[in-house]
Coordinates of C-alpha atoms in Angstrom, one line a residue:
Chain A
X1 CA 24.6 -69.6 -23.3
X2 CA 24.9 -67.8 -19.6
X3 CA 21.5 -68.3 -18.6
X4 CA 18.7 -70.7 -19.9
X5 CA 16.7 -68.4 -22.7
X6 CA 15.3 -71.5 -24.4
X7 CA 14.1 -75.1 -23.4
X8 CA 16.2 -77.8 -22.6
X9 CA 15.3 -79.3 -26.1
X10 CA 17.4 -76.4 -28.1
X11 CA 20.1 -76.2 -25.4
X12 CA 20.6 -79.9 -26.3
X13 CA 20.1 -79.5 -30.2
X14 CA 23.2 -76.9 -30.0
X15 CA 25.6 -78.9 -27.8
X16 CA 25.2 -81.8 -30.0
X17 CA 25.6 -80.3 -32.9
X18 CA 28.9 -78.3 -31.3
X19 CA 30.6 -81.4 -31.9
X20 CA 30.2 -82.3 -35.6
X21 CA 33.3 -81.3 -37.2
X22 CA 33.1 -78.4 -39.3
X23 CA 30.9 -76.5 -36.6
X24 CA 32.2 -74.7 -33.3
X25 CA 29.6 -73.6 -30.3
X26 CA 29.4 -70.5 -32.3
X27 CA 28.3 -72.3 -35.8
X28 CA 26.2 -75.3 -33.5
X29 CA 24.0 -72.2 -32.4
X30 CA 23.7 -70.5 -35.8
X31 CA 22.9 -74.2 -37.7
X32 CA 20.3 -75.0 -34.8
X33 CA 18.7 -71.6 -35.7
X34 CA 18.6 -72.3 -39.3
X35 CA 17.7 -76.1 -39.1
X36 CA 14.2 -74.3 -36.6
X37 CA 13.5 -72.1 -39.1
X38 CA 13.7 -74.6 -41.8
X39 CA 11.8 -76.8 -39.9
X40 CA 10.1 -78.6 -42.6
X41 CA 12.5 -78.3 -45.1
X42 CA 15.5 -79.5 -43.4
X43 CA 15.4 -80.4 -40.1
X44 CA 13.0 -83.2 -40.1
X45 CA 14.2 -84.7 -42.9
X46 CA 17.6 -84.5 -41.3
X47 CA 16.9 -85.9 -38.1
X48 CA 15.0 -89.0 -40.2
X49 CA 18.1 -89.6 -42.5
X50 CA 20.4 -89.5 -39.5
X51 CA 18.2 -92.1 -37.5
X52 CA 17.9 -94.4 -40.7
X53 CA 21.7 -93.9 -41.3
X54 CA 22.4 -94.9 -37.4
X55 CA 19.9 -97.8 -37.9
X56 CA 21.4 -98.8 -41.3
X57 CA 24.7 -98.5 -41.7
X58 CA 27.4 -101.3 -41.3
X59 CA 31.0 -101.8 -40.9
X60 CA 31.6 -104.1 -44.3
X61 CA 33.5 -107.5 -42.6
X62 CA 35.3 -108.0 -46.0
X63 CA 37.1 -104.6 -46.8
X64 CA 35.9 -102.0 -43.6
X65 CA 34.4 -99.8 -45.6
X66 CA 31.2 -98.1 -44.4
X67 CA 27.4 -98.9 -45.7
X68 CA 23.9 -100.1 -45.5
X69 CA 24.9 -103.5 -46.5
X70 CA 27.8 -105.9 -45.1
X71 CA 29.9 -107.0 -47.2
X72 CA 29.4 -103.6 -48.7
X73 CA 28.4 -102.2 -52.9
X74 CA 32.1 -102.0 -53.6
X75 CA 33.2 -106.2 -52.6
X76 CA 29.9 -107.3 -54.1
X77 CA 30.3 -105.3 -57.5
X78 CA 31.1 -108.2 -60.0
X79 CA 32.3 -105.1 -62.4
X80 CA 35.5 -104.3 -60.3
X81 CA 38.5 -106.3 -60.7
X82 CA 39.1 -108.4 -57.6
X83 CA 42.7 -108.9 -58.0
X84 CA 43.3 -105.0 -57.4
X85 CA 43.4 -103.9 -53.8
X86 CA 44.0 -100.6 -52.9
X87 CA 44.9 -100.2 -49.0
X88 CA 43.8 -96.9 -47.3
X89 CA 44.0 -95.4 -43.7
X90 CA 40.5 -94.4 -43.1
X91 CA 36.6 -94.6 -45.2
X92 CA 37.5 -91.3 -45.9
X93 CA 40.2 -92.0 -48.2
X94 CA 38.5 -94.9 -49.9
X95 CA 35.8 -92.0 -50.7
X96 CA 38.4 -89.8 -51.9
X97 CA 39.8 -92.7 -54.1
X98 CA 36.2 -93.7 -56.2
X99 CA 35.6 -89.9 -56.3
X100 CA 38.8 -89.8 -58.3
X101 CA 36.8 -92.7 -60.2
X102 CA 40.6 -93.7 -61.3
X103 CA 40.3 -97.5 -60.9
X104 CA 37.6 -99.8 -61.0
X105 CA 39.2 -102.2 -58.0
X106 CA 38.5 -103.0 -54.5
X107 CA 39.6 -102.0 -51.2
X108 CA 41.0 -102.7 -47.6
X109 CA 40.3 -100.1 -45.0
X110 CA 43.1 -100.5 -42.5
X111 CA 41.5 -97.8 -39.7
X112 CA 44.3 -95.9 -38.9
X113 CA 48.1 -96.5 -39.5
X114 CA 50.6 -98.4 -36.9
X115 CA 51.9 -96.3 -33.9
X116 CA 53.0 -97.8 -30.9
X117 CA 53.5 -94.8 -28.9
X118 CA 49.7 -94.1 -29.0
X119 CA 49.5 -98.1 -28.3
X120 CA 48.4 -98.7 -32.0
X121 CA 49.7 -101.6 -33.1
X122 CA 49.0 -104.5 -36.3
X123 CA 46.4 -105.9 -34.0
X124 CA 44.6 -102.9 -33.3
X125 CA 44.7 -102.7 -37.3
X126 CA 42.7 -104.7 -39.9
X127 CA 45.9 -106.3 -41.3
X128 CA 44.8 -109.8 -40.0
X129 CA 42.0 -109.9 -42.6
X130 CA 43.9 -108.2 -45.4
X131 CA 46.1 -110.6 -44.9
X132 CA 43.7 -113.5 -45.1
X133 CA 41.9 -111.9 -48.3
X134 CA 45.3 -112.2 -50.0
X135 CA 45.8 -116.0 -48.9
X136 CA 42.4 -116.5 -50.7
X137 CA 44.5 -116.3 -54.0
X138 CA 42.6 -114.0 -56.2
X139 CA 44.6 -110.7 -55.3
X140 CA 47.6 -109.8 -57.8
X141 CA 48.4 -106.9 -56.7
X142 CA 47.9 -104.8 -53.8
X143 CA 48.4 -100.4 -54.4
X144 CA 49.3 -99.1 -50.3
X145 CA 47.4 -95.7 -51.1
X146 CA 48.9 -94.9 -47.2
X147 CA 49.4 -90.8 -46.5
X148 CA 52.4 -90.0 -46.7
X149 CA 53.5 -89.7 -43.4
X150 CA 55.8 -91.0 -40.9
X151 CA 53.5 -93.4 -39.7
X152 CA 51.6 -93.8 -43.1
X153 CA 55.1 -94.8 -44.2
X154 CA 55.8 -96.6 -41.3
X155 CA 52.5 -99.0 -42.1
X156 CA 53.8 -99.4 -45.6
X157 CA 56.7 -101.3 -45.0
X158 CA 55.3 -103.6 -41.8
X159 CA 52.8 -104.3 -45.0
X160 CA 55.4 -104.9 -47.2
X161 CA 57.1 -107.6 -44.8
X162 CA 53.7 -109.2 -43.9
X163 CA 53.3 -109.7 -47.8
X164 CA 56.3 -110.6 -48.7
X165 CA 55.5 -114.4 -48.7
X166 CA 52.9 -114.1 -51.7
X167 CA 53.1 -113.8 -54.9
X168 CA 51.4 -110.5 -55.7
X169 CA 52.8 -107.2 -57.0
X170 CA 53.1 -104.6 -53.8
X171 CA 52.9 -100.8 -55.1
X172 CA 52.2 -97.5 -53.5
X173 CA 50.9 -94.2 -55.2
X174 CA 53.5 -92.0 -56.8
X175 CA 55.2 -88.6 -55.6
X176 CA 55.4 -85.7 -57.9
X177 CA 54.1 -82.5 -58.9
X178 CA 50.3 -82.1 -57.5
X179 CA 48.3 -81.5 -61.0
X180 CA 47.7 -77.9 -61.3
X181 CA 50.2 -77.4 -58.1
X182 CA 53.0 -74.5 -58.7
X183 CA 56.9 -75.5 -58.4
X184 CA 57.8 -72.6 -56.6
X185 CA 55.5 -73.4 -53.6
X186 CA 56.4 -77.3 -53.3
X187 CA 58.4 -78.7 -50.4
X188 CA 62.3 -80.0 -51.6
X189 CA 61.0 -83.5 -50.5
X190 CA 58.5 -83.4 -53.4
X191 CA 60.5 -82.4 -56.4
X192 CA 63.2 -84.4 -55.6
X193 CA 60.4 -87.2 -55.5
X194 CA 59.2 -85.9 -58.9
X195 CA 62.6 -85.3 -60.5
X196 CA 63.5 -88.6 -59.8
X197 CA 60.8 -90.5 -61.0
X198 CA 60.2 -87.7 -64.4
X199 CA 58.6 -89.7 -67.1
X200 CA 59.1 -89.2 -70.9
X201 CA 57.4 -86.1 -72.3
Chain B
X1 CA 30.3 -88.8 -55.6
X2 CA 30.7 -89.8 -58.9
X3 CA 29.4 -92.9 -58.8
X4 CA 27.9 -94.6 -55.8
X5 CA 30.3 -96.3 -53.4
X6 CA 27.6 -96.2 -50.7
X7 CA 24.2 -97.0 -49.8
X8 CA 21.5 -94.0 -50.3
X9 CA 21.0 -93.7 -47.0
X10 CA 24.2 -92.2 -46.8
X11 CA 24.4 -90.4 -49.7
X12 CA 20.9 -88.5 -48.4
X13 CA 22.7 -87.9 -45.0
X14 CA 25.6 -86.5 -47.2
X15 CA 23.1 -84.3 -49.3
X16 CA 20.9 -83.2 -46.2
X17 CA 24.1 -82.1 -44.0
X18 CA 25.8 -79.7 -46.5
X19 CA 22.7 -77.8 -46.8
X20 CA 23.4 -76.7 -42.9
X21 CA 25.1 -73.5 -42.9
X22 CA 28.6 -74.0 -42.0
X23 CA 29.4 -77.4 -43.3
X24 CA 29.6 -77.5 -47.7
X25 CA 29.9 -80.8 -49.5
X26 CA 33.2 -81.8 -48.6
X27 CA 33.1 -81.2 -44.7
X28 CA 29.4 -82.5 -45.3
X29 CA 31.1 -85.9 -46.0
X30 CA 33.6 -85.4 -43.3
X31 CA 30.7 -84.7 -40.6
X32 CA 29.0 -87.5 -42.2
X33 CA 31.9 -90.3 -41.7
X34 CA 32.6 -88.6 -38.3
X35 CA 28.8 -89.0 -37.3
X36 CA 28.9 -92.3 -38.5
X37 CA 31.8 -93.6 -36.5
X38 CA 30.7 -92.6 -33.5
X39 CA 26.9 -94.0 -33.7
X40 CA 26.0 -93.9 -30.3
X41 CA 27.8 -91.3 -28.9
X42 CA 26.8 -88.8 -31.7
X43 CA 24.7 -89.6 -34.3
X44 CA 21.8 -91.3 -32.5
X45 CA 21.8 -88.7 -29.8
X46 CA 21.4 -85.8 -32.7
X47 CA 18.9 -87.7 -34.5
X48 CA 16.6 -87.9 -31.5
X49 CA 17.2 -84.3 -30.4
X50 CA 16.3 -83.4 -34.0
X51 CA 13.4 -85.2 -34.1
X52 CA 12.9 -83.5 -30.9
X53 CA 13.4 -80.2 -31.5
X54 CA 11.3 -80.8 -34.7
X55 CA 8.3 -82.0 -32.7
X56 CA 8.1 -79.4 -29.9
X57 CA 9.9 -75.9 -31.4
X58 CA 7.2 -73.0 -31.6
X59 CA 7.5 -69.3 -32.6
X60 CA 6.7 -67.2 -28.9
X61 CA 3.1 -65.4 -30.0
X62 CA 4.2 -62.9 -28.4
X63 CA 7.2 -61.8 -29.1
X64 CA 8.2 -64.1 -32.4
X65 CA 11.2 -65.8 -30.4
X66 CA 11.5 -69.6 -30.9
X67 CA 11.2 -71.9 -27.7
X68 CA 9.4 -74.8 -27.0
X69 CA 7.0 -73.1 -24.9
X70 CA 4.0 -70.7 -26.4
X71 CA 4.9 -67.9 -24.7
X72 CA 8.3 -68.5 -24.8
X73 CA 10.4 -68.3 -21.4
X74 CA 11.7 -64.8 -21.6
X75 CA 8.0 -63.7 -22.2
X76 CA 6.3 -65.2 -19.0
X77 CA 9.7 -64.9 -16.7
X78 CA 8.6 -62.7 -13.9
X79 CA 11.8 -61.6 -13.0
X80 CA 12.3 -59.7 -16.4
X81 CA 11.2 -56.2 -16.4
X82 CA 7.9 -56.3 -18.9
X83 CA 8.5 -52.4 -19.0
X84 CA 11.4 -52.9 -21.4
X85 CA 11.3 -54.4 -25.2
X86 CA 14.8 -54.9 -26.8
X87 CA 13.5 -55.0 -30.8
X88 CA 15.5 -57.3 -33.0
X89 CA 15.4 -58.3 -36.8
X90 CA 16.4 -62.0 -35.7
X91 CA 16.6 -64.9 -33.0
X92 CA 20.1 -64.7 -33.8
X93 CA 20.1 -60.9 -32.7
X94 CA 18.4 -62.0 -29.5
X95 CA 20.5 -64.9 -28.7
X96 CA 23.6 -62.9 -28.8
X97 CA 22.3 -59.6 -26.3
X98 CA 21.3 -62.7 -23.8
X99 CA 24.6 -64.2 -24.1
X100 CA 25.7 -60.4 -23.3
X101 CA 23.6 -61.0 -20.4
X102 CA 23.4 -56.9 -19.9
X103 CA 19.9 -56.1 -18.8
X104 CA 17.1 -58.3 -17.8
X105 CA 13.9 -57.4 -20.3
X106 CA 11.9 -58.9 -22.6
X107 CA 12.4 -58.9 -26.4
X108 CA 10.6 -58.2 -29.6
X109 CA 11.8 -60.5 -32.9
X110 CA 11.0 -58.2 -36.6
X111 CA 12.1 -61.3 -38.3
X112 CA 13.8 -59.3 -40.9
X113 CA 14.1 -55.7 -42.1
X114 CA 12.0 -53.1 -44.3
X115 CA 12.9 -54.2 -47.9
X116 CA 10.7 -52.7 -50.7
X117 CA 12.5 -53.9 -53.3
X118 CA 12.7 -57.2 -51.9
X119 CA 8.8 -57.1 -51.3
X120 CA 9.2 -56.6 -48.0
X121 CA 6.9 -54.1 -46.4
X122 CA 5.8 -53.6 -42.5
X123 CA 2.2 -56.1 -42.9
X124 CA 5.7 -58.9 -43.6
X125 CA 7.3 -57.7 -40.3
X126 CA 6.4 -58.6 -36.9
X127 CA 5.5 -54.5 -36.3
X128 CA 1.4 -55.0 -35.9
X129 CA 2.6 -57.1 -32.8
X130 CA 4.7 -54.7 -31.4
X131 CA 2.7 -51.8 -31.4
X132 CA -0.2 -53.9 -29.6
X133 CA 2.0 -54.6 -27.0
X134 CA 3.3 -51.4 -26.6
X135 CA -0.4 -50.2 -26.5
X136 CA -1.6 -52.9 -23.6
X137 CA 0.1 -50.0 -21.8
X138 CA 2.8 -51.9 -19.5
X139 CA 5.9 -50.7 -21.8
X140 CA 8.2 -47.6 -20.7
X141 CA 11.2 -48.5 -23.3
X142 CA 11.8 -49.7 -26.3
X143 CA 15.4 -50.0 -27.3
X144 CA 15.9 -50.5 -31.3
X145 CA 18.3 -53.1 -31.5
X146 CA 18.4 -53.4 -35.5
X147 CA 21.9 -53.8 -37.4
X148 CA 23.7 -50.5 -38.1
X149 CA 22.9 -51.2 -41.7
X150 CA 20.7 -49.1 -44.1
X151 CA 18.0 -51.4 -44.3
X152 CA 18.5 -51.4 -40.1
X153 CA 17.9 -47.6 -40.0
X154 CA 15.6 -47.8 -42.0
X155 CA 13.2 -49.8 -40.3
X156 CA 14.3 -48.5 -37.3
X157 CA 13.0 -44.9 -38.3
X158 CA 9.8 -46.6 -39.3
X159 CA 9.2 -47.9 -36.1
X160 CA 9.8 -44.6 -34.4
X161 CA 7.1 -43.2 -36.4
X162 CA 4.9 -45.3 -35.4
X163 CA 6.0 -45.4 -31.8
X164 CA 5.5 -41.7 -31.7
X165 CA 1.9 -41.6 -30.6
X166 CA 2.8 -43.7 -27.2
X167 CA 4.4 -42.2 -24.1
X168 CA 7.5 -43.8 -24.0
X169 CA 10.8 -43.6 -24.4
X170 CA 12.8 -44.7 -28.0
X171 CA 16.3 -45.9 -27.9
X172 CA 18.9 -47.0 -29.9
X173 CA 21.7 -49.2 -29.2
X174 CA 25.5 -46.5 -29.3
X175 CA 27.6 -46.6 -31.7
X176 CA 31.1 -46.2 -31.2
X177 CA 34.4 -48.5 -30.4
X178 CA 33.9 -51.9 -29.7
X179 CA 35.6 -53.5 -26.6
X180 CA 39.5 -54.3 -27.4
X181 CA 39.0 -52.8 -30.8
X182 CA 42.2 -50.8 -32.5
X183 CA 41.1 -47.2 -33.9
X184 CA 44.0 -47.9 -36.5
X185 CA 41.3 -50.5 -37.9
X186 CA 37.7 -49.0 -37.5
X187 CA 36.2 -47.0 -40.4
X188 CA 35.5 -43.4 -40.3
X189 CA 32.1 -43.6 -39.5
X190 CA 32.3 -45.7 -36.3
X191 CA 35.2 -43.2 -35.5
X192 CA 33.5 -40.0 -36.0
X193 CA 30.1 -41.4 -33.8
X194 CA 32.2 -42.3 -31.4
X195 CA 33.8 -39.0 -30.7
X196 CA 30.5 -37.2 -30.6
X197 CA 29.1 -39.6 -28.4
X198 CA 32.5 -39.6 -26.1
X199 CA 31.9 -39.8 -22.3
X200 CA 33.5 -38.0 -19.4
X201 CA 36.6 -40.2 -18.1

């Protein structure tokens, strides 16, 4: 704001929320308005969940994976197969993954994907203790659910190498047609992809 | 989620932040992970200015603005001219004309607009308010900054005719072009107010 129309406490309110994603300066002062005029509603109960979250939450040792307990629901759940790990970029993809509810398996949250330019290399990765979990012998197979990027690519086959010693399957997720996704609007690299790995009708 | 991959403290941050306007589920998620990365550089911070804003946010008596003083700090700022009210329908309305920054006066928050069908009459408006100010004698102008909208008009005629016993002076904000807007674009309406209001160049 140009000039101070509102204690320092709303100012502040506003500037942090400015830098959640999803909200600009212009959507901060809009949600801080809201959250004040739910006051009861929303905005207490907000700022309790969000202290109880920053008291709470852990980084799970085993897999990375954000939550209230370390090692986290998803390597203590004796109903997921243990010799399934899928390996993901970030928590966000993990979430994306169970949300999908596809496999009942475990997980091993790299935190970003190799890229030595922006000084990111295996050490500044959790490939060490992926590495380690697959020594421990229960893994058979490990799916690299990388994006499909340069460097997601890139990751995939410094994985690939690393693992190469054991004896587990290594797979990554297929290319094709998105379900529900028109032809006409995918990129050459993804129906060639599709074409070439077409499955019997 | 489908099923839960996380604790419930995270799953309540999850539910509380998509009810803020601007974020839905799925950015809710992304804000959350985002939040929870950076714990104490975001999401503690929030959490106490939350819990802050909570505690010490009050509606101005006087004027129905929000601050975390009672009068606010437009109301009891002696450099503001006490002779002028600028009326809105909402602290949004307010915020914005002080982020304009165009005159230096005091303001008057409705909190909504006439609305009979909605149940909204002038005993739900901030009007009694008004009109007790503007009888303590001090006001010259009131300037009728509603949205150009029926309900808008509508209320803003109301308030006239109640203003219309008191010696001063009723305004309206002009209608007309906005700043760096194309004519190509603007509807007829805006067009043909702002030829009758047009200005000597």
């Amino acid at each position: 704001m140009s000039k101070r129309i509102a204690g320092p406490e709303i100012e502040r309110l506003i500037q942090l929320l400015a830098k959640v994603p999803g909200l600009g300066p212009r959507s901060a002062r809009r949600a801080a308005l809201h959250l004040i005029k739910k006051k009861e509603q929303l905005l207490s109960p907000l700022a309790a969940a969000m202290s109880e979250a920053a008291d709470k939450v852990r980084i799970c040792s085993t897999c990375g994976n954000v939550d209230t307990a370390d090692p986290c629901m998803i390597c203590t759940d004796p109903r997921r197969d243990a010799g399934t790990i899928i390996v993901v970029e970030d928590v966000s993809d993990l979430w994306a993954l169970e949300r999908a509810a596809a496999m009942n398996v475990r997980y091993h949250v790299l935190g970003g994907t190799l890229s030595p330019l922006d000084g990111i290399g295996p050490d500044q990765l959790n490939i060490r203790s992926l590495i380690d979990r697959v020594a421990g012998g229960e893994v058979k197979e490990i799916i690299l659910a990388v994006n499909a990027t340069v460097e997601g690519q890139t990751t995939a086959h410094y994985l690939t190498d690393q693992l190469s010693g054991f004896d587990i399957k290594v797979t990554r997720l297929a290319h094709g047609v998105p379900v529900g996704g028109e032809l006409d609007y995918l990129d050459e690299g993804t129906l060639a992809a599709a074409l070439r790995s077409r499955t019997a009708f």
